[in-house]
């Protein structure tokens, strides 16, 4: 019996030793298991990070002066910070799975800090204003106006405007300068659309004449440009999809949206392909609400009057041009 007990004890000790040894082996192998994402094919790299390899290298170089690396040996390098952030923006996944991916071995708090640092750096005015801006001079405005006319036939257009929904968690009800400066209802979408103005032409409600119907067709065709833009932006950076929900304070969520727009414009400029077109995403088309639904007396609204005059002028232009071409 004593021999049996001794054998059992030795077996237990040996089992514990093997288990601890196996744990040690797994722990020492973790760094070796991390894959180098730059060894992926170009298509898989873009699918995971949305940017091309060269563009990611450019972004890393751009952010070097904005993100100060820690001197300690365990500090996360800038390459990893950028790639972790891009993977989060691309997938909209939770931070723990991002950290546990085969491209990183990071805790959730570390992933959170990486995202914060990179997003904040991209929002720096010198970077943001370089990639998100209105035309700076008359020559640029003229070029855009001419391009709109060539593409759509709509005269005098220098831009299209539309909104899209990005879901966030309800902000805190504790109103203070440090945590939340605005009450919750400020962040709730009301689907109110846009008013008609001389410089902002909306569709005609209940068109009756051929000229009005033609105007609506041209206006909606031109406006579809911004609708497609919003759809492609969300397809590229899925963290903006309404079913993902950004679990951040409104200010942080806004910074994430800004970062996505900057990176999206970089992708367009550098001709980064969309290698995941099969992913079907929605984009929202807000209804148009003209001022007559808000104001009882439109005759006293000079801006609305001028807007209608401008819209009628464009509608007549289209109709006369169509009749001329038929003749």
PDB file of C-alpha atoms in Angstrom:
ATOM      1  CA  UNK A   1       0.000   0.000   0.000  1.00  0.00           C
ATOM      2  CA  UNK A   2       2.877   2.259   0.860  1.00  0.00           C
ATOM      3  CA  UNK A   3       4.396   1.593  -2.521  1.00  0.00           C
ATOM      4  CA  UNK A   4       1.077   2.444  -4.171  1.00  0.00           C
ATOM      5  CA  UNK A   5       0.859   5.736  -2.249  1.00  0.00           C
ATOM      6  CA  UNK A   6       4.417   6.601  -3.136  1.00  0.00           C
ATOM      7  CA  UNK A   7       3.769   5.841  -6.803  1.00  0.00           C
ATOM      8  CA  UNK A   8       0.634   7.961  -6.757  1.00  0.00           C
ATOM      9  CA  UNK A   9       2.507  10.834  -5.152  1.00  0.00           C
ATOM     10  CA  UNK A  10       5.321  10.594  -7.697  1.00  0.00           C
ATOM     11  CA  UNK A  11       2.785  10.476 -10.522  1.00  0.00           C
ATOM     12  CA  UNK A  12       1.074  13.593  -9.171  1.00  0.00           C
ATOM     13  CA  UNK A  13       4.348  15.474  -8.799  1.00  0.00           C
ATOM     14  CA  UNK A  14       5.386  14.485 -12.302  1.00  0.00           C
ATOM     15  CA  UNK A  15       2.023  15.540 -13.670  1.00  0.00           C
ATOM     16  CA  UNK A  16       2.266  18.946 -12.015  1.00  0.00           C
ATOM     17  CA  UNK A  17       5.801  19.390 -13.317  1.00  0.00           C
ATOM     18  CA  UNK A  18       4.756  18.546 -16.884  1.00  0.00           C
ATOM     19  CA  UNK A  19       1.809  20.928 -16.654  1.00  0.00           C
ATOM     20  CA  UNK A  20       3.978  23.775 -15.365  1.00  0.00           C
ATOM     21  CA  UNK A  21       6.600  23.022 -18.006  1.00  0.00           C
ATOM     22  CA  UNK A  22       3.954  23.090 -20.712  1.00  0.00           C
ATOM     23  CA  UNK A  23       2.692  26.448 -19.422  1.00  0.00           C
ATOM     24  CA  UNK A  24       6.221  27.823 -19.479  1.00  0.00           C
ATOM     25  CA  UNK A  25       6.655  26.633 -23.059  1.00  0.00           C
ATOM     26  CA  UNK A  26       3.393  28.232 -24.154  1.00  0.00           C
ATOM     27  CA  UNK A  27       4.297  31.505 -22.462  1.00  0.00           C
ATOM     28  CA  UNK A  28       7.732  31.633 -24.031  1.00  0.00           C
ATOM     29  CA  UNK A  29       6.279  30.898 -27.434  1.00  0.00           C
ATOM     30  CA  UNK A  30       3.721  33.714 -27.445  1.00  0.00           C
ATOM     31  CA  UNK A  31       6.063  36.234 -29.094  1.00  0.00           C
ATOM     32  CA  UNK A  32       6.911  33.670 -31.772  1.00  0.00           C
ATOM     33  CA  UNK A  33       3.216  33.114 -32.505  1.00  0.00           C
ATOM     34  CA  UNK A  34       2.588  36.769 -33.336  1.00  0.00           C
ATOM     35  CA  UNK A  35       2.415  37.076 -37.107  1.00  0.00           C
ATOM     36  CA  UNK A  36       3.963  39.916 -39.037  1.00  0.00           C
ATOM     37  CA  UNK A  37       0.984  41.494 -40.848  1.00  0.00           C
ATOM     38  CA  UNK A  38       3.279  42.862 -43.565  1.00  0.00           C
ATOM     39  CA  UNK A  39       3.839  39.248 -44.657  1.00  0.00           C
ATOM     40  CA  UNK A  40       0.173  38.982 -45.621  1.00  0.00           C
ATOM     41  CA  UNK A  41      -0.848  39.230 -49.237  1.00  0.00           C
ATOM     42  CA  UNK A  42      -1.819  42.738 -50.310  1.00  0.00           C
ATOM     43  CA  UNK A  43      -5.473  41.750 -50.471  1.00  0.00           C
ATOM     44  CA  UNK A  44      -5.565  40.240 -46.977  1.00  0.00           C
ATOM     45  CA  UNK A  45      -3.607  43.162 -45.565  1.00  0.00           C
ATOM     46  CA  UNK A  46      -6.135  45.653 -46.924  1.00  0.00           C
ATOM     47  CA  UNK A  47      -9.013  43.479 -45.716  1.00  0.00           C
ATOM     48  CA  UNK A  48      -7.650  43.544 -42.154  1.00  0.00           C
ATOM     49  CA  UNK A  49      -6.385  47.123 -42.022  1.00  0.00           C
ATOM     50  CA  UNK A  50      -8.162  48.854 -44.955  1.00  0.00           C
ATOM     51  CA  UNK A  51      -4.978  50.712 -45.930  1.00  0.00           C
ATOM     52  CA  UNK A  52      -2.289  49.360 -48.238  1.00  0.00           C
ATOM     53  CA  UNK A  53       1.101  48.382 -46.833  1.00  0.00           C
ATOM     54  CA  UNK A  54       2.822  51.448 -48.285  1.00  0.00           C
ATOM     55  CA  UNK A  55       0.104  53.756 -47.008  1.00  0.00           C
ATOM     56  CA  UNK A  56       0.368  52.270 -43.502  1.00  0.00           C
ATOM     57  CA  UNK A  57       4.103  52.917 -43.583  1.00  0.00           C
ATOM     58  CA  UNK A  58       3.396  56.504 -44.620  1.00  0.00           C
ATOM     59  CA  UNK A  59       0.916  56.943 -41.757  1.00  0.00           C
ATOM     60  CA  UNK A  60       3.431  55.531 -39.281  1.00  0.00           C
ATOM     61  CA  UNK A  61       6.026  57.997 -40.526  1.00  0.00           C
ATOM     62  CA  UNK A  62       3.493  60.834 -40.360  1.00  0.00           C
ATOM     63  CA  UNK A  63       2.633  60.050 -36.733  1.00  0.00           C
ATOM     64  CA  UNK A  64       6.185  59.607 -35.480  1.00  0.00           C
ATOM     65  CA  UNK A  65       6.430  63.203 -34.301  1.00  0.00           C
ATOM     66  CA  UNK A  66       2.933  63.109 -32.770  1.00  0.00           C
ATOM     67  CA  UNK A  67       3.244  59.949 -30.673  1.00  0.00           C
ATOM     68  CA  UNK A  68       6.161  59.787 -28.257  1.00  0.00           C
ATOM     69  CA  UNK A  69       7.350  56.207 -27.716  1.00  0.00           C
ATOM     70  CA  UNK A  70       8.178  55.125 -24.185  1.00  0.00           C
ATOM     71  CA  UNK A  71      11.806  54.222 -23.483  1.00  0.00           C
ATOM     72  CA  UNK A  72      11.136  51.078 -21.447  1.00  0.00           C
ATOM     73  CA  UNK A  73      11.695  47.729 -23.137  1.00  0.00           C
ATOM     74  CA  UNK A  74       8.077  46.636 -22.698  1.00  0.00           C
ATOM     75  CA  UNK A  75       6.692  49.713 -24.449  1.00  0.00           C
ATOM     76  CA  UNK A  76       4.476  49.148 -27.491  1.00  0.00           C
ATOM     77  CA  UNK A  77       6.120  50.209 -30.729  1.00  0.00           C
ATOM     78  CA  UNK A  78       4.426  52.683 -33.063  1.00  0.00           C
ATOM     79  CA  UNK A  79       3.895  50.079 -35.796  1.00  0.00           C
ATOM     80  CA  UNK A  80       1.817  47.951 -33.446  1.00  0.00           C
ATOM     81  CA  UNK A  81      -0.166  50.939 -32.174  1.00  0.00           C
ATOM     82  CA  UNK A  82      -1.115  51.985 -35.698  1.00  0.00           C
ATOM     83  CA  UNK A  83      -1.979  48.470 -36.885  1.00  0.00           C
ATOM     84  CA  UNK A  84      -4.077  47.734 -33.779  1.00  0.00           C
ATOM     85  CA  UNK A  85      -5.994  50.991 -34.275  1.00  0.00           C
ATOM     86  CA  UNK A  86      -6.554  50.341 -37.969  1.00  0.00           C
ATOM     87  CA  UNK A  87      -7.834  46.839 -37.249  1.00  0.00           C
ATOM     88  CA  UNK A  88     -10.280  48.252 -34.705  1.00  0.00           C
ATOM     89  CA  UNK A  89     -11.535  50.955 -37.083  1.00  0.00           C
ATOM     90  CA  UNK A  90     -11.822  48.442 -39.918  1.00  0.00           C
ATOM     91  CA  UNK A  91     -13.787  45.804 -38.036  1.00  0.00           C
ATOM     92  CA  UNK A  92     -15.558  47.687 -35.266  1.00  0.00           C
ATOM     93  CA  UNK A  93     -14.764  44.717 -33.021  1.00  0.00           C
ATOM     94  CA  UNK A  94     -14.363  44.870 -29.267  1.00  0.00           C
ATOM     95  CA  UNK A  95     -10.916  45.736 -27.983  1.00  0.00           C
ATOM     96  CA  UNK A  96     -10.210  42.349 -26.349  1.00  0.00           C
ATOM     97  CA  UNK A  97     -10.480  40.329 -29.599  1.00  0.00           C
ATOM     98  CA  UNK A  98      -8.308  42.957 -31.310  1.00  0.00           C
ATOM     99  CA  UNK A  99      -5.623  42.460 -28.668  1.00  0.00           C
ATOM    100  CA  UNK A 100      -5.916  38.680 -28.851  1.00  0.00           C
ATOM    101  CA  UNK A 101      -5.550  38.505 -32.622  1.00  0.00           C
ATOM    102  CA  UNK A 102      -2.588  36.768 -34.215  1.00  0.00           C
ATOM    103  CA  UNK A 103      -1.140  40.184 -35.079  1.00  0.00           C
ATOM    104  CA  UNK A 104      -0.897  41.340 -31.455  1.00  0.00           C
ATOM    105  CA  UNK A 105      -0.733  40.009 -27.916  1.00  0.00           C
ATOM    106  CA  UNK A 106      -2.104  42.942 -25.959  1.00  0.00           C
ATOM    107  CA  UNK A 107      -4.490  43.404 -23.083  1.00  0.00           C
ATOM    108  CA  UNK A 108      -7.715  45.344 -23.514  1.00  0.00           C
ATOM    109  CA  UNK A 109      -6.426  48.393 -21.571  1.00  0.00           C
ATOM    110  CA  UNK A 110      -3.322  48.447 -23.773  1.00  0.00           C
ATOM    111  CA  UNK A 111      -5.437  48.287 -26.926  1.00  0.00           C
ATOM    112  CA  UNK A 112      -7.543  51.153 -25.583  1.00  0.00           C
ATOM    113  CA  UNK A 113      -4.455  53.284 -25.001  1.00  0.00           C
ATOM    114  CA  UNK A 114      -3.140  52.493 -28.497  1.00  0.00           C
ATOM    115  CA  UNK A 115      -6.422  53.561 -30.097  1.00  0.00           C
ATOM    116  CA  UNK A 116      -6.555  56.756 -28.046  1.00  0.00           C
ATOM    117  CA  UNK A 117      -3.009  57.774 -28.939  1.00  0.00           C
ATOM    118  CA  UNK A 118      -3.338  57.123 -32.660  1.00  0.00           C
ATOM    119  CA  UNK A 119      -6.808  58.680 -32.984  1.00  0.00           C
ATOM    120  CA  UNK A 120      -5.681  61.776 -31.086  1.00  0.00           C
ATOM    121  CA  UNK A 121      -2.619  62.112 -33.321  1.00  0.00           C
ATOM    122  CA  UNK A 122      -4.672  61.847 -36.511  1.00  0.00           C
ATOM    123  CA  UNK A 123      -6.996  64.566 -35.165  1.00  0.00           C
ATOM    124  CA  UNK A 124      -4.101  67.000 -34.799  1.00  0.00           C
ATOM    125  CA  UNK A 125      -4.980  70.129 -36.836  1.00  0.00           C
ATOM    126  CA  UNK A 126      -1.875  69.860 -39.010  1.00  0.00           C
ATOM    127  CA  UNK A 127      -2.956  66.387 -40.124  1.00  0.00           C
ATOM    128  CA  UNK A 128      -6.749  66.709 -40.052  1.00  0.00           C
ATOM    129  CA  UNK A 129      -6.871  70.041 -41.901  1.00  0.00           C
ATOM    130  CA  UNK A 130      -4.593  68.672 -44.590  1.00  0.00           C
ATOM    131  CA  UNK A 131      -7.000  65.838 -45.445  1.00  0.00           C
ATOM    132  CA  UNK A 132     -10.432  67.279 -44.605  1.00  0.00           C
ATOM    133  CA  UNK A 133     -10.928  70.722 -46.089  1.00  0.00           C
ATOM    134  CA  UNK A 134     -13.032  72.899 -48.341  1.00  0.00           C
ATOM    135  CA  UNK A 135     -11.482  74.269 -51.566  1.00  0.00           C
ATOM    136  CA  UNK A 136      -9.037  77.020 -50.672  1.00  0.00           C
ATOM    137  CA  UNK A 137      -9.385  79.363 -53.623  1.00  0.00           C
ATOM    138  CA  UNK A 138     -11.489  80.307 -56.644  1.00  0.00           C
ATOM    139  CA  UNK A 139      -9.523  78.079 -59.003  1.00  0.00           C
ATOM    140  CA  UNK A 140     -10.230  74.990 -56.896  1.00  0.00           C
ATOM    141  CA  UNK A 141     -13.914  75.925 -56.604  1.00  0.00           C
ATOM    142  CA  UNK A 142     -14.158  76.408 -60.364  1.00  0.00           C
ATOM    143  CA  UNK A 143     -12.514  73.058 -61.010  1.00  0.00           C
ATOM    144  CA  UNK A 144     -14.940  71.264 -58.697  1.00  0.00           C
ATOM    145  CA  UNK A 145     -17.931  73.075 -60.174  1.00  0.00           C
ATOM    146  CA  UNK A 146     -16.898  72.117 -63.699  1.00  0.00           C
ATOM    147  CA  UNK A 147     -16.356  68.494 -62.661  1.00  0.00           C
ATOM    148  CA  UNK A 148     -19.805  68.340 -61.075  1.00  0.00           C
ATOM    149  CA  UNK A 149     -21.299  69.713 -64.276  1.00  0.00           C
ATOM    150  CA  UNK A 150     -19.430  67.202 -66.445  1.00  0.00           C
ATOM    151  CA  UNK A 151     -20.533  64.294 -64.261  1.00  0.00           C
ATOM    152  CA  UNK A 152     -24.126  65.287 -63.470  1.00  0.00           C
ATOM    153  CA  UNK A 153     -25.150  68.162 -65.743  1.00  0.00           C
ATOM    154  CA  UNK A 154     -26.221  70.133 -62.646  1.00  0.00           C
ATOM    155  CA  UNK A 155     -24.976  73.737 -62.955  1.00  0.00           C
ATOM    156  CA  UNK A 156     -23.174  75.718 -60.268  1.00  0.00           C
ATOM    157  CA  UNK A 157     -22.615  72.853 -57.793  1.00  0.00           C
ATOM    158  CA  UNK A 158     -19.512  72.924 -55.590  1.00  0.00           C
ATOM    159  CA  UNK A 159     -20.601  70.251 -53.133  1.00  0.00           C
ATOM    160  CA  UNK A 160     -23.288  67.883 -51.878  1.00  0.00           C
ATOM    161  CA  UNK A 161     -24.411  67.540 -48.275  1.00  0.00           C
ATOM    162  CA  UNK A 162     -26.022  64.650 -46.453  1.00  0.00           C
ATOM    163  CA  UNK A 163     -25.930  63.060 -43.009  1.00  0.00           C
ATOM    164  CA  UNK A 164     -25.375  59.525 -41.792  1.00  0.00           C
ATOM    165  CA  UNK A 165     -25.989  57.849 -38.459  1.00  0.00           C
ATOM    166  CA  UNK A 166     -23.179  56.697 -36.169  1.00  0.00           C
ATOM    167  CA  UNK A 167     -24.464  55.024 -33.032  1.00  0.00           C
ATOM    168  CA  UNK A 168     -22.953  55.834 -29.632  1.00  0.00           C
ATOM    169  CA  UNK A 169     -23.852  54.808 -26.107  1.00  0.00           C
ATOM    170  CA  UNK A 170     -26.059  57.216 -24.216  1.00  0.00           C
ATOM    171  CA  UNK A 171     -23.911  59.986 -22.734  1.00  0.00           C
ATOM    172  CA  UNK A 172     -23.795  60.518 -19.003  1.00  0.00           C
ATOM    173  CA  UNK A 173     -26.557  62.525 -17.378  1.00  0.00           C
ATOM    174  CA  UNK A 174     -23.901  64.142 -15.206  1.00  0.00           C
ATOM    175  CA  UNK A 175     -23.447  67.508 -16.900  1.00  0.00           C
ATOM    176  CA  UNK A 176     -20.042  69.025 -16.268  1.00  0.00           C
ATOM    177  CA  UNK A 177     -17.150  70.362 -18.298  1.00  0.00           C
ATOM    178  CA  UNK A 178     -14.968  67.323 -17.699  1.00  0.00           C
ATOM    179  CA  UNK A 179     -17.437  64.535 -18.453  1.00  0.00           C
ATOM    180  CA  UNK A 180     -20.318  65.815 -20.532  1.00  0.00           C
ATOM    181  CA  UNK A 181     -21.159  69.345 -21.599  1.00  0.00           C
ATOM    182  CA  UNK A 182     -24.473  68.611 -23.336  1.00  0.00           C
ATOM    183  CA  UNK A 183     -27.696  66.827 -22.324  1.00  0.00           C
ATOM    184  CA  UNK A 184     -28.554  63.506 -23.966  1.00  0.00           C
ATOM    185  CA  UNK A 185     -31.262  64.829 -26.298  1.00  0.00           C
ATOM    186  CA  UNK A 186     -28.648  66.891 -28.157  1.00  0.00           C
ATOM    187  CA  UNK A 187     -27.197  63.654 -29.557  1.00  0.00           C
ATOM    188  CA  UNK A 188     -30.500  62.134 -30.685  1.00  0.00           C
ATOM    189  CA  UNK A 189     -31.148  62.252 -34.422  1.00  0.00           C
ATOM    190  CA  UNK A 190     -34.451  63.858 -35.432  1.00  0.00           C
ATOM    191  CA  UNK A 191     -34.417  63.150 -39.270  1.00  0.00           C
ATOM    192  CA  UNK A 192     -35.262  66.822 -39.904  1.00  0.00           C
ATOM    193  CA  UNK A 193     -33.384  67.138 -43.216  1.00  0.00           C
ATOM    194  CA  UNK A 194     -32.330  70.412 -44.797  1.00  0.00           C
ATOM    195  CA  UNK A 195     -34.098  73.716 -45.506  1.00  0.00           C
ATOM    196  CA  UNK A 196     -34.316  75.198 -48.982  1.00  0.00           C
ATOM    197  CA  UNK A 197     -31.964  78.118 -49.492  1.00  0.00           C
ATOM    198  CA  UNK A 198     -30.562  80.045 -52.426  1.00  0.00           C
ATOM    199  CA  UNK A 199     -27.282  78.223 -51.923  1.00  0.00           C
ATOM    200  CA  UNK A 200     -28.829  74.883 -50.846  1.00  0.00           C
ATOM    201  CA  UNK A 201     -31.252  73.362 -53.330  1.00  0.00           C
ATOM    202  CA  UNK A 202     -33.534  70.590 -52.093  1.00  0.00           C
ATOM    203  CA  UNK A 203     -36.000  68.473 -54.118  1.00  0.00           C
ATOM    204  CA  UNK A 204     -39.409  69.936 -54.967  1.00  0.00           C
ATOM    205  CA  UNK A 205     -42.185  68.525 -52.800  1.00  0.00           C
ATOM    206  CA  UNK A 206     -45.023  67.120 -54.926  1.00  0.00           C
ATOM    207  CA  UNK A 207     -43.714  68.209 -58.378  1.00  0.00           C
ATOM    208  CA  UNK A 208     -46.455  68.863 -60.930  1.00  0.00           C
ATOM    209  CA  UNK A 209     -44.840  70.200 -64.121  1.00  0.00           C
ATOM    210  CA  UNK A 210     -42.385  68.397 -66.383  1.00  0.00           C
ATOM    211  CA  UNK A 211     -39.740  70.967 -65.482  1.00  0.00           C
ATOM    212  CA  UNK A 212     -40.157  70.281 -61.757  1.00  0.00           C
ATOM    213  CA  UNK A 213     -40.023  66.508 -62.255  1.00  0.00           C
ATOM    214  CA  UNK A 214     -36.873  66.827 -64.359  1.00  0.00           C
ATOM    215  CA  UNK A 215     -35.289  69.027 -61.711  1.00  0.00           C
ATOM    216  CA  UNK A 216     -35.971  66.423 -59.023  1.00  0.00           C
ATOM    217  CA  UNK A 217     -34.442  63.693 -61.173  1.00  0.00           C
ATOM    218  CA  UNK A 218     -31.259  65.705 -61.732  1.00  0.00           C
ATOM    219  CA  UNK A 219     -31.064  66.870 -58.123  1.00  0.00           C
ATOM    220  CA  UNK A 220     -31.415  63.369 -56.693  1.00  0.00           C
ATOM    221  CA  UNK A 221     -28.919  61.985 -59.192  1.00  0.00           C
ATOM    222  CA  UNK A 222     -26.392  64.610 -58.135  1.00  0.00           C
ATOM    223  CA  UNK A 223     -27.094  64.118 -54.427  1.00  0.00           C
ATOM    224  CA  UNK A 224     -26.475  60.381 -54.764  1.00  0.00           C
ATOM    225  CA  UNK A 225     -22.750  61.177 -54.847  1.00  0.00           C
ATOM    226  CA  UNK A 226     -22.668  62.012 -51.138  1.00  0.00           C
ATOM    227  CA  UNK A 227     -24.946  59.097 -50.318  1.00  0.00           C
ATOM    228  CA  UNK A 228     -22.517  56.706 -51.993  1.00  0.00           C
ATOM    229  CA  UNK A 229     -19.643  58.454 -50.221  1.00  0.00           C
ATOM    230  CA  UNK A 230     -21.194  57.788 -46.807  1.00  0.00           C
ATOM    231  CA  UNK A 231     -21.874  54.187 -47.750  1.00  0.00           C
ATOM    232  CA  UNK A 232     -18.294  53.557 -48.890  1.00  0.00           C
ATOM    233  CA  UNK A 233     -16.892  55.252 -45.775  1.00  0.00           C
ATOM    234  CA  UNK A 234     -18.874  52.885 -43.540  1.00  0.00           C
ATOM    235  CA  UNK A 235     -17.980  49.893 -45.676  1.00  0.00           C
ATOM    236  CA  UNK A 236     -14.303  50.696 -45.302  1.00  0.00           C
ATOM    237  CA  UNK A 237     -14.431  51.454 -41.558  1.00  0.00           C
ATOM    238  CA  UNK A 238     -17.098  49.255 -40.042  1.00  0.00           C
ATOM    239  CA  UNK A 239     -16.760  50.784 -36.561  1.00  0.00           C
ATOM    240  CA  UNK A 240     -19.086  53.497 -37.919  1.00  0.00           C
ATOM    241  CA  UNK A 241     -21.939  51.100 -38.652  1.00  0.00           C
ATOM    242  CA  UNK A 242     -24.991  51.663 -36.515  1.00  0.00           C
ATOM    243  CA  UNK A 243     -25.020  48.062 -35.271  1.00  0.00           C
ATOM    244  CA  UNK A 244     -21.442  48.375 -33.963  1.00  0.00           C
ATOM    245  CA  UNK A 245     -22.044  51.257 -31.501  1.00  0.00           C
ATOM    246  CA  UNK A 246     -19.055  53.287 -30.369  1.00  0.00           C
ATOM    247  CA  UNK A 247     -18.732  52.741 -26.622  1.00  0.00           C
ATOM    248  CA  UNK A 248     -17.131  56.084 -25.936  1.00  0.00           C
ATOM    249  CA  UNK A 249     -18.061  59.527 -24.748  1.00  0.00           C
ATOM    250  CA  UNK A 250     -19.378  61.786 -27.536  1.00  0.00           C
ATOM    251  CA  UNK A 251     -16.098  63.712 -27.780  1.00  0.00           C
ATOM    252  CA  UNK A 252     -14.067  60.517 -28.213  1.00  0.00           C
ATOM    253  CA  UNK A 253     -16.592  59.104 -30.693  1.00  0.00           C
ATOM    254  CA  UNK A 254     -16.289  62.300 -32.745  1.00  0.00           C
ATOM    255  CA  UNK A 255     -12.509  61.938 -32.808  1.00  0.00           C
ATOM    256  CA  UNK A 256     -12.850  58.353 -34.055  1.00  0.00           C
ATOM    257  CA  UNK A 257     -15.187  59.488 -36.839  1.00  0.00           C
ATOM    258  CA  UNK A 258     -12.726  62.237 -37.797  1.00  0.00           C
ATOM    259  CA  UNK A 259      -9.869  59.721 -37.915  1.00  0.00           C
ATOM    260  CA  UNK A 260     -11.893  57.437 -40.197  1.00  0.00           C
ATOM    261  CA  UNK A 261     -12.605  60.320 -42.578  1.00  0.00           C
ATOM    262  CA  UNK A 262      -8.916  61.283 -42.723  1.00  0.00           C
ATOM    263  CA  UNK A 263      -7.842  57.697 -43.420  1.00  0.00           C
ATOM    264  CA  UNK A 264     -10.641  57.281 -45.967  1.00  0.00           C
ATOM    265  CA  UNK A 265      -9.459  60.347 -47.885  1.00  0.00           C
ATOM    266  CA  UNK A 266      -5.907  58.993 -47.756  1.00  0.00           C
ATOM    267  CA  UNK A 267      -7.155  55.738 -49.285  1.00  0.00           C
ATOM    268  CA  UNK A 268      -8.940  57.607 -52.078  1.00  0.00           C
ATOM    269  CA  UNK A 269      -5.886  59.752 -52.856  1.00  0.00           C
ATOM    270  CA  UNK A 270      -3.632  56.682 -52.908  1.00  0.00           C
ATOM    271  CA  UNK A 271      -6.074  54.554 -54.934  1.00  0.00           C
ATOM    272  CA  UNK A 272      -6.390  51.855 -52.285  1.00  0.00           C
ATOM    273  CA  UNK A 273      -8.883  49.320 -53.679  1.00  0.00           C
ATOM    274  CA  UNK A 274     -11.988  48.133 -51.886  1.00  0.00           C
ATOM    275  CA  UNK A 275     -11.278  44.403 -51.741  1.00  0.00           C
ATOM    276  CA  UNK A 276     -14.440  43.572 -49.805  1.00  0.00           C
ATOM    277  CA  UNK A 277     -17.210  44.873 -52.050  1.00  0.00           C
ATOM    278  CA  UNK A 278     -19.306  41.800 -51.228  1.00  0.00           C
ATOM    279  CA  UNK A 279     -19.865  43.219 -47.750  1.00  0.00           C
ATOM    280  CA  UNK A 280     -23.291  44.798 -47.994  1.00  0.00           C
ATOM    281  CA  UNK A 281     -23.698  47.932 -45.928  1.00  0.00           C
ATOM    282  CA  UNK A 282     -26.466  50.425 -45.760  1.00  0.00           C
ATOM    283  CA  UNK A 283     -26.367  54.175 -45.951  1.00  0.00           C
ATOM    284  CA  UNK A 284     -29.110  56.404 -44.778  1.00  0.00           C
ATOM    285  CA  UNK A 285     -30.936  58.885 -46.930  1.00  0.00           C
ATOM    286  CA  UNK A 286     -32.504  61.591 -44.835  1.00  0.00           C
ATOM    287  CA  UNK A 287     -35.854  62.959 -45.854  1.00  0.00           C
ATOM    288  CA  UNK A 288     -36.082  66.538 -46.972  1.00  0.00           C
ATOM    289  CA  UNK A 289     -38.064  68.925 -44.826  1.00  0.00           C
ATOM    290  CA  UNK A 290     -38.834  72.225 -46.487  1.00  0.00           C
ATOM    291  CA  UNK A 291     -39.448  75.343 -44.466  1.00  0.00           C
ATOM    292  CA  UNK A 292     -43.176  75.315 -45.147  1.00  0.00           C
ATOM    293  CA  UNK A 293     -43.421  72.439 -42.680  1.00  0.00           C
ATOM    294  CA  UNK A 294     -41.833  74.643 -40.029  1.00  0.00           C
ATOM    295  CA  UNK A 295     -43.040  78.155 -40.778  1.00  0.00           C
ATOM    296  CA  UNK A 296     -46.676  79.089 -41.196  1.00  0.00           C
ATOM    297  CA  UNK A 297     -45.995  82.220 -43.252  1.00  0.00           C
ATOM    298  CA  UNK A 298     -43.399  81.572 -45.946  1.00  0.00           C
ATOM    299  CA  UNK A 299     -43.840  85.026 -47.510  1.00  0.00           C
ATOM    300  CA  UNK A 300     -41.910  86.538 -44.632  1.00  0.00           C
ATOM    301  CA  UNK A 301     -38.969  84.137 -45.097  1.00  0.00           C
ATOM    302  CA  UNK A 302     -36.699  85.871 -47.583  1.00  0.00           C
ATOM    303  CA  UNK A 303     -34.161  83.044 -47.606  1.00  0.00           C
ATOM    304  CA  UNK A 304     -36.796  80.506 -48.577  1.00  0.00           C
ATOM    305  CA  UNK A 305     -38.126  82.824 -51.279  1.00  0.00           C
ATOM    306  CA  UNK A 306     -34.685  83.301 -52.789  1.00  0.00           C
ATOM    307  CA  UNK A 307     -34.100  79.557 -52.598  1.00  0.00           C
ATOM    308  CA  UNK A 308     -37.281  78.825 -54.518  1.00  0.00           C
ATOM    309  CA  UNK A 309     -36.393  81.398 -57.143  1.00  0.00           C
ATOM    310  CA  UNK A 310     -32.994  79.804 -57.605  1.00  0.00           C
ATOM    311  CA  UNK A 311     -34.485  76.315 -57.779  1.00  0.00           C
ATOM    312  CA  UNK A 312     -37.098  77.410 -60.321  1.00  0.00           C
ATOM    313  CA  UNK A 313     -34.345  78.998 -62.397  1.00  0.00           C
ATOM    314  CA  UNK A 314     -32.384  75.748 -62.493  1.00  0.00           C
ATOM    315  CA  UNK A 315     -35.541  73.769 -63.269  1.00  0.00           C
ATOM    316  CA  UNK A 316     -36.321  76.046 -66.238  1.00  0.00           C
ATOM    317  CA  UNK A 317     -32.713  75.737 -67.410  1.00  0.00           C
ATOM    318  CA  UNK A 318     -32.959  71.946 -67.456  1.00  0.00           C
ATOM    319  CA  UNK A 319     -36.325  71.913 -69.191  1.00  0.00           C
ATOM    320  CA  UNK A 320     -35.342  74.420 -71.882  1.00  0.00           C
ATOM    321  CA  UNK A 321     -32.086  72.564 -72.476  1.00  0.00           C
ATOM    322  CA  UNK A 322     -33.990  69.273 -72.848  1.00  0.00           C
ATOM    323  CA  UNK A 323     -36.487  70.791 -75.297  1.00  0.00           C
ATOM    324  CA  UNK A 324     -33.627  72.330 -77.298  1.00  0.00           C
ATOM    325  CA  UNK A 325     -31.870  68.953 -77.566  1.00  0.00           C
ATOM    326  CA  UNK A 326     -35.095  67.249 -78.703  1.00  0.00           C
ATOM    327  CA  UNK A 327     -35.536  69.795 -81.497  1.00  0.00           C
TER     328      UNK A 327
END
